[in-house]
Coordinates of C-alpha atoms in Angstrom, one line a residue:
X19 CA 18.3 111.8 -35.9
X20 CA 17.0 112.8 -39.3
X21 CA 17.5 115.9 -41.5
X22 CA 13.9 116.8 -40.8
X23 CA 14.9 117.6 -37.2
X24 CA 15.5 121.2 -38.0
X25 CA 15.2 124.4 -36.0
X26 CA 15.7 127.9 -37.3
X27 CA 18.2 130.0 -35.3
X28 CA 16.9 133.2 -33.9
X29 CA 18.0 136.3 -35.8
X30 CA 20.6 138.4 -34.2
X31 CA 19.1 141.4 -32.7
X32 CA 21.1 144.7 -32.8
X33 CA 23.4 145.0 -29.8
X34 CA 23.0 141.4 -28.8
X35 CA 25.6 138.7 -28.9
X36 CA 25.2 136.0 -31.5
X37 CA 23.5 132.9 -30.2
X38 CA 26.0 130.6 -32.0
X39 CA 29.8 130.3 -32.6
X40 CA 31.3 130.5 -36.1
X41 CA 33.8 127.7 -36.2
X42 CA 36.4 126.7 -38.7
X43 CA 36.1 123.2 -40.3
X44 CA 39.4 121.3 -39.7
X45 CA 38.7 118.1 -41.7
X46 CA 36.0 116.2 -43.4
X47 CA 35.8 112.4 -44.0
X48 CA 33.2 110.8 -46.3
X49 CA 32.5 107.2 -45.2
X50 CA 29.9 106.4 -47.9
X51 CA 27.6 108.3 -50.3
X52 CA 25.2 108.8 -47.3
X53 CA 27.5 109.2 -44.3
X54 CA 30.3 111.7 -43.4
X55 CA 32.1 113.1 -40.4
X56 CA 33.8 116.4 -39.8
X57 CA 35.8 118.2 -37.1
X58 CA 35.7 121.8 -36.1
X59 CA 37.8 124.0 -33.9
X60 CA 36.6 124.0 -30.3
X61 CA 35.9 127.4 -28.7
X62 CA 38.1 128.0 -25.6
X63 CA 35.0 128.6 -23.4
X64 CA 32.9 125.7 -24.7
X65 CA 32.3 123.0 -22.0
X66 CA 30.1 119.9 -22.3
X67 CA 29.5 116.5 -20.8
X68 CA 30.4 113.4 -22.9
X69 CA 27.2 112.3 -24.7
X70 CA 25.5 115.7 -25.0
X71 CA 24.3 117.3 -28.3
X72 CA 24.5 120.8 -29.7
X73 CA 22.9 122.7 -32.6
X74 CA 25.0 122.7 -35.8
X75 CA 24.2 124.6 -39.0
X76 CA 25.1 126.9 -41.8
X77 CA 24.2 130.5 -42.6
X78 CA 20.9 131.0 -44.5
X79 CA 20.9 131.4 -48.2
X80 CA 19.9 134.6 -50.0
X81 CA 19.7 136.5 -46.7
X82 CA 17.5 133.8 -45.0
X83 CA 17.8 132.6 -41.4
X84 CA 20.5 130.1 -40.6
X85 CA 19.3 126.4 -40.5
X86 CA 20.4 124.3 -37.6
X87 CA 19.8 120.7 -36.4
X88 CA 20.7 118.8 -33.3
X89 CA 24.0 116.8 -33.5
X90 CA 25.5 114.6 -30.8
X91 CA 29.1 115.6 -30.1
X92 CA 31.2 112.6 -31.1
X93 CA 34.3 113.9 -29.2
X94 CA 34.9 113.2 -25.5
X95 CA 34.5 116.1 -23.1
X96 CA 38.3 116.6 -22.9
X97 CA 39.0 116.8 -26.7
X98 CA 40.6 119.9 -28.2
X99 CA 38.4 119.7 -31.3
X100 CA 34.8 118.8 -31.8
X101 CA 33.8 115.9 -34.1
X102 CA 30.4 115.2 -35.6
X103 CA 28.9 112.3 -37.5
X104 CA 26.2 113.0 -40.1
X105 CA 23.9 111.6 -42.7
X106 CA 23.6 113.0 -46.2
X107 CA 20.2 113.9 -47.6
X108 CA 20.2 115.1 -51.2
X109 CA 17.3 117.5 -50.7
X110 CA 17.7 118.1 -47.0
X111 CA 17.5 121.7 -45.9
X112 CA 20.8 121.4 -44.0
X113 CA 22.7 118.3 -45.0
X114 CA 22.3 118.9 -48.8
X115 CA 24.7 121.8 -48.1
X116 CA 26.6 120.6 -45.1
X117 CA 27.9 117.5 -46.9
X118 CA 29.8 119.8 -49.3
X119 CA 31.9 121.5 -46.6
X120 CA 35.7 121.3 -46.8
X121 CA 38.5 122.2 -44.5
X122 CA 38.7 125.9 -44.0
X123 CA 34.9 126.5 -44.3
X124 CA 32.8 127.9 -41.5
X125 CA 29.9 126.2 -39.7
X126 CA 27.6 127.5 -37.0
X127 CA 27.3 125.9 -33.6
X128 CA 25.0 126.7 -30.7
X129 CA 26.6 127.8 -27.4
X130 CA 24.5 125.6 -25.1
X131 CA 25.1 121.8 -25.2
X132 CA 22.5 119.6 -23.5
X133 CA 21.1 116.1 -23.5
X134 CA 20.3 113.0 -21.4
X135 CA 22.9 110.5 -22.9
X136 CA 25.3 111.3 -20.1
X137 CA 26.7 109.2 -17.2
X138 CA 25.0 111.6 -14.7
X139 CA 21.6 110.4 -15.8
X140 CA 22.4 106.8 -14.8
X141 CA 22.7 105.2 -11.4
X142 CA 25.6 103.0 -10.6
X143 CA 26.0 99.6 -12.3
X144 CA 28.5 97.0 -13.6
X145 CA 27.8 96.8 -17.3
X146 CA 26.9 99.7 -19.7
X147 CA 25.2 98.9 -23.0
X148 CA 25.4 101.7 -25.6
X149 CA 22.8 100.8 -28.2
X150 CA 22.7 102.9 -31.5
X151 CA 21.5 102.7 -35.1
X152 CA 23.1 104.7 -38.0
X153 CA 24.5 108.0 -36.9
X154 CA 23.1 107.2 -33.4
X155 CA 26.6 105.9 -32.9
X156 CA 27.9 109.5 -32.4
X157 CA 27.4 109.9 -28.6
X158 CA 29.0 106.5 -28.0
X159 CA 32.2 107.8 -29.7
X160 CA 32.1 110.5 -26.9
X161 CA 31.1 108.3 -24.0
X162 CA 33.5 105.4 -24.9
X163 CA 36.5 107.8 -24.8
X164 CA 35.7 109.3 -21.4
X165 CA 37.8 107.9 -18.5
X166 CA 34.8 108.2 -16.2
X167 CA 33.0 105.6 -18.2
X168 CA 35.6 102.9 -17.3
X169 CA 35.8 104.1 -13.8
X170 CA 32.1 103.7 -13.3
X171 CA 31.5 100.4 -15.2
X172 CA 33.4 97.2 -15.3
X173 CA 32.4 96.5 -18.9
X174 CA 31.1 98.7 -21.8
X175 CA 29.3 97.3 -24.9
X176 CA 29.1 99.5 -28.0
X177 CA 26.3 98.2 -30.1
X178 CA 25.8 99.5 -33.7
X179 CA 23.1 98.4 -36.1
X180 CA 23.2 99.6 -39.8
X181 CA 21.7 98.5 -43.1
X182 CA 24.9 97.6 -45.0
X183 CA 28.4 96.7 -44.0
X184 CA 29.8 99.8 -45.5
X185 CA 27.7 101.8 -43.1
X186 CA 29.7 100.5 -40.1
X187 CA 31.7 103.8 -39.9
X188 CA 34.2 103.7 -37.0
X189 CA 34.4 99.9 -37.1
X190 CA 38.2 100.0 -37.2
X191 CA 38.2 102.6 -34.5
X192 CA 36.3 100.5 -32.0
X193 CA 38.0 97.2 -32.9
X194 CA 41.6 98.5 -33.1
X195 CA 42.4 102.2 -33.0
X196 CA 40.8 103.0 -29.6
X197 CA 43.3 100.6 -28.0
X198 CA 46.0 103.1 -28.9
X199 CA 44.3 106.0 -27.2
X200 CA 46.8 107.5 -24.8
X201 CA 44.2 108.3 -22.2
X202 CA 41.8 105.3 -22.2
X203 CA 43.5 102.8 -24.5
X204 CA 44.3 100.2 -21.9
X205 CA 40.9 100.5 -20.2
X206 CA 39.2 100.1 -23.6
X207 CA 41.3 97.0 -24.5
X208 CA 40.2 95.3 -21.2
X209 CA 36.7 96.7 -20.7
X210 CA 35.1 97.5 -24.1
X211 CA 33.3 95.2 -26.5
X212 CA 32.1 96.3 -30.0
X213 CA 29.1 94.5 -31.3
X214 CA 27.9 95.5 -34.9
X215 CA 24.8 94.1 -36.7
X216 CA 23.8 94.5 -40.3
X217 CA 20.2 94.3 -41.5
X218 CA 20.3 94.1 -45.3
X219 CA 23.5 92.2 -46.2
X220 CA 25.1 89.0 -45.1
X221 CA 27.0 89.5 -41.9
X222 CA 28.2 87.4 -39.0
X223 CA 25.7 89.0 -36.7
X224 CA 22.7 89.8 -39.0
X225 CA 19.5 91.6 -38.2
X226 CA 18.1 94.3 -36.0
X227 CA 19.6 94.6 -32.5
X228 CA 16.1 94.4 -30.9
X229 CA 15.5 91.1 -32.8
X230 CA 18.8 89.7 -31.6
X231 CA 18.0 90.6 -28.0
X232 CA 14.5 89.0 -28.2
X233 CA 15.9 85.8 -29.7
X234 CA 18.7 85.6 -27.2
X235 CA 21.4 85.6 -29.9
X236 CA 22.8 88.9 -28.6
X237 CA 23.5 87.4 -25.2
X238 CA 24.9 84.1 -26.6
X239 CA 27.2 85.9 -29.0
X240 CA 28.7 87.9 -26.0
X241 CA 28.8 84.9 -23.7
X242 CA 26.4 86.6 -21.3
X243 CA 23.4 85.2 -19.3
X244 CA 20.2 85.9 -21.3
X245 CA 18.4 89.1 -20.3
X246 CA 19.3 92.4 -18.7
X247 CA 19.6 92.6 -14.9
X248 CA 18.4 95.9 -13.3
X249 CA 20.7 95.3 -10.4
X250 CA 23.8 95.5 -12.6
X251 CA 23.0 96.6 -16.2
X252 CA 22.6 100.2 -17.5
X253 CA 21.9 101.3 -21.0
X254 CA 21.8 104.3 -23.4
X255 CA 19.7 104.4 -26.6
X256 CA 20.2 106.6 -29.7
X257 CA 19.2 106.3 -33.3
X258 CA 16.0 105.6 -35.1
X259 CA 12.7 106.3 -33.4
X260 CA 11.5 102.7 -34.0
X261 CA 14.6 101.2 -32.4
X262 CA 14.5 103.5 -29.4
X263 CA 10.9 102.8 -28.7
X264 CA 11.2 99.0 -29.1
X265 CA 14.5 98.8 -27.2
X266 CA 13.1 100.9 -24.4
X267 CA 10.1 98.6 -24.1
X268 CA 12.4 95.6 -24.0
X269 CA 14.5 97.1 -21.2
X270 CA 11.4 97.8 -19.2
X271 CA 10.3 94.2 -19.5
X272 CA 13.5 93.2 -17.7
X273 CA 12.8 95.7 -15.0
X274 CA 15.0 98.6 -16.0
X275 CA 13.6 102.1 -15.5
X276 CA 14.1 105.2 -17.6
X277 CA 16.3 107.9 -16.0
X278 CA 17.0 111.6 -16.7
X279 CA 19.3 114.3 -15.5
X280 CA 16.9 115.2 -12.7
X281 CA 16.2 111.5 -11.7
X282 CA 19.0 109.1 -12.7
X283 CA 17.9 105.5 -13.2
X284 CA 18.8 102.4 -15.3
X285 CA 18.6 103.5 -18.9
X286 CA 18.3 106.8 -20.9
X287 CA 17.4 107.9 -24.4
X288 CA 17.6 111.2 -26.2
X289 CA 14.0 112.5 -26.5
X290 CA 15.3 115.6 -28.5
X291 CA 15.7 113.3 -31.5
X292 CA 12.4 111.3 -31.1
X293 CA 9.9 114.1 -30.9

């Protein structure tokens, strides 16, 4: 997901309902000078599946059209507020302004969530690998807090690759705070493993996740047999275009097949973010 993935909202025609909700910002957290998260009030009639995305934006400047981009919803489907995880781009048409929001401000949100990073797009399995880079972690924050995830899979692996250690936003959440979640805390403590990697600084698990999979280090670190097994393993991919392409090809070499909402299979990716 990049700030270039933009889509202008349609103008509101006379007598027609607005195509988006106007939502109050409840809180903002700045992780680094390039990453931030924010929460908004959830509309009473807004329903979505954990892992889906929706269009988020701001009103246009000087009477121009609103500017929106696709954001994965980082909240689980049952949450009373909606959380989002974003990059900051100094000259980005949207995030140059969005990064400056504060509690009490208003953002725009589309009314129709969609996406393929949902449990419905996968067939049954034993282990679920959620592989993300950068802000591609966002849908895993949703999926990993959904009780259905732990009911369907015996073990869940949240895998996050970033450039620097400071970019490991939500590290404390996945290693500690999620265990106190009143709904899925016990399940997460028993069934969830967090696996971060860092590409440009010293770290206990250095390098790109695809390189660690190819070398076998990924499986050795987790005490797993080397390779993915199509009879038991399922995966979701989100993040950089390069990672998604390479990881998808790797999964295919092990015999896993790409699925969709229409035809569930072994792994899924979000094509809306890869063009």
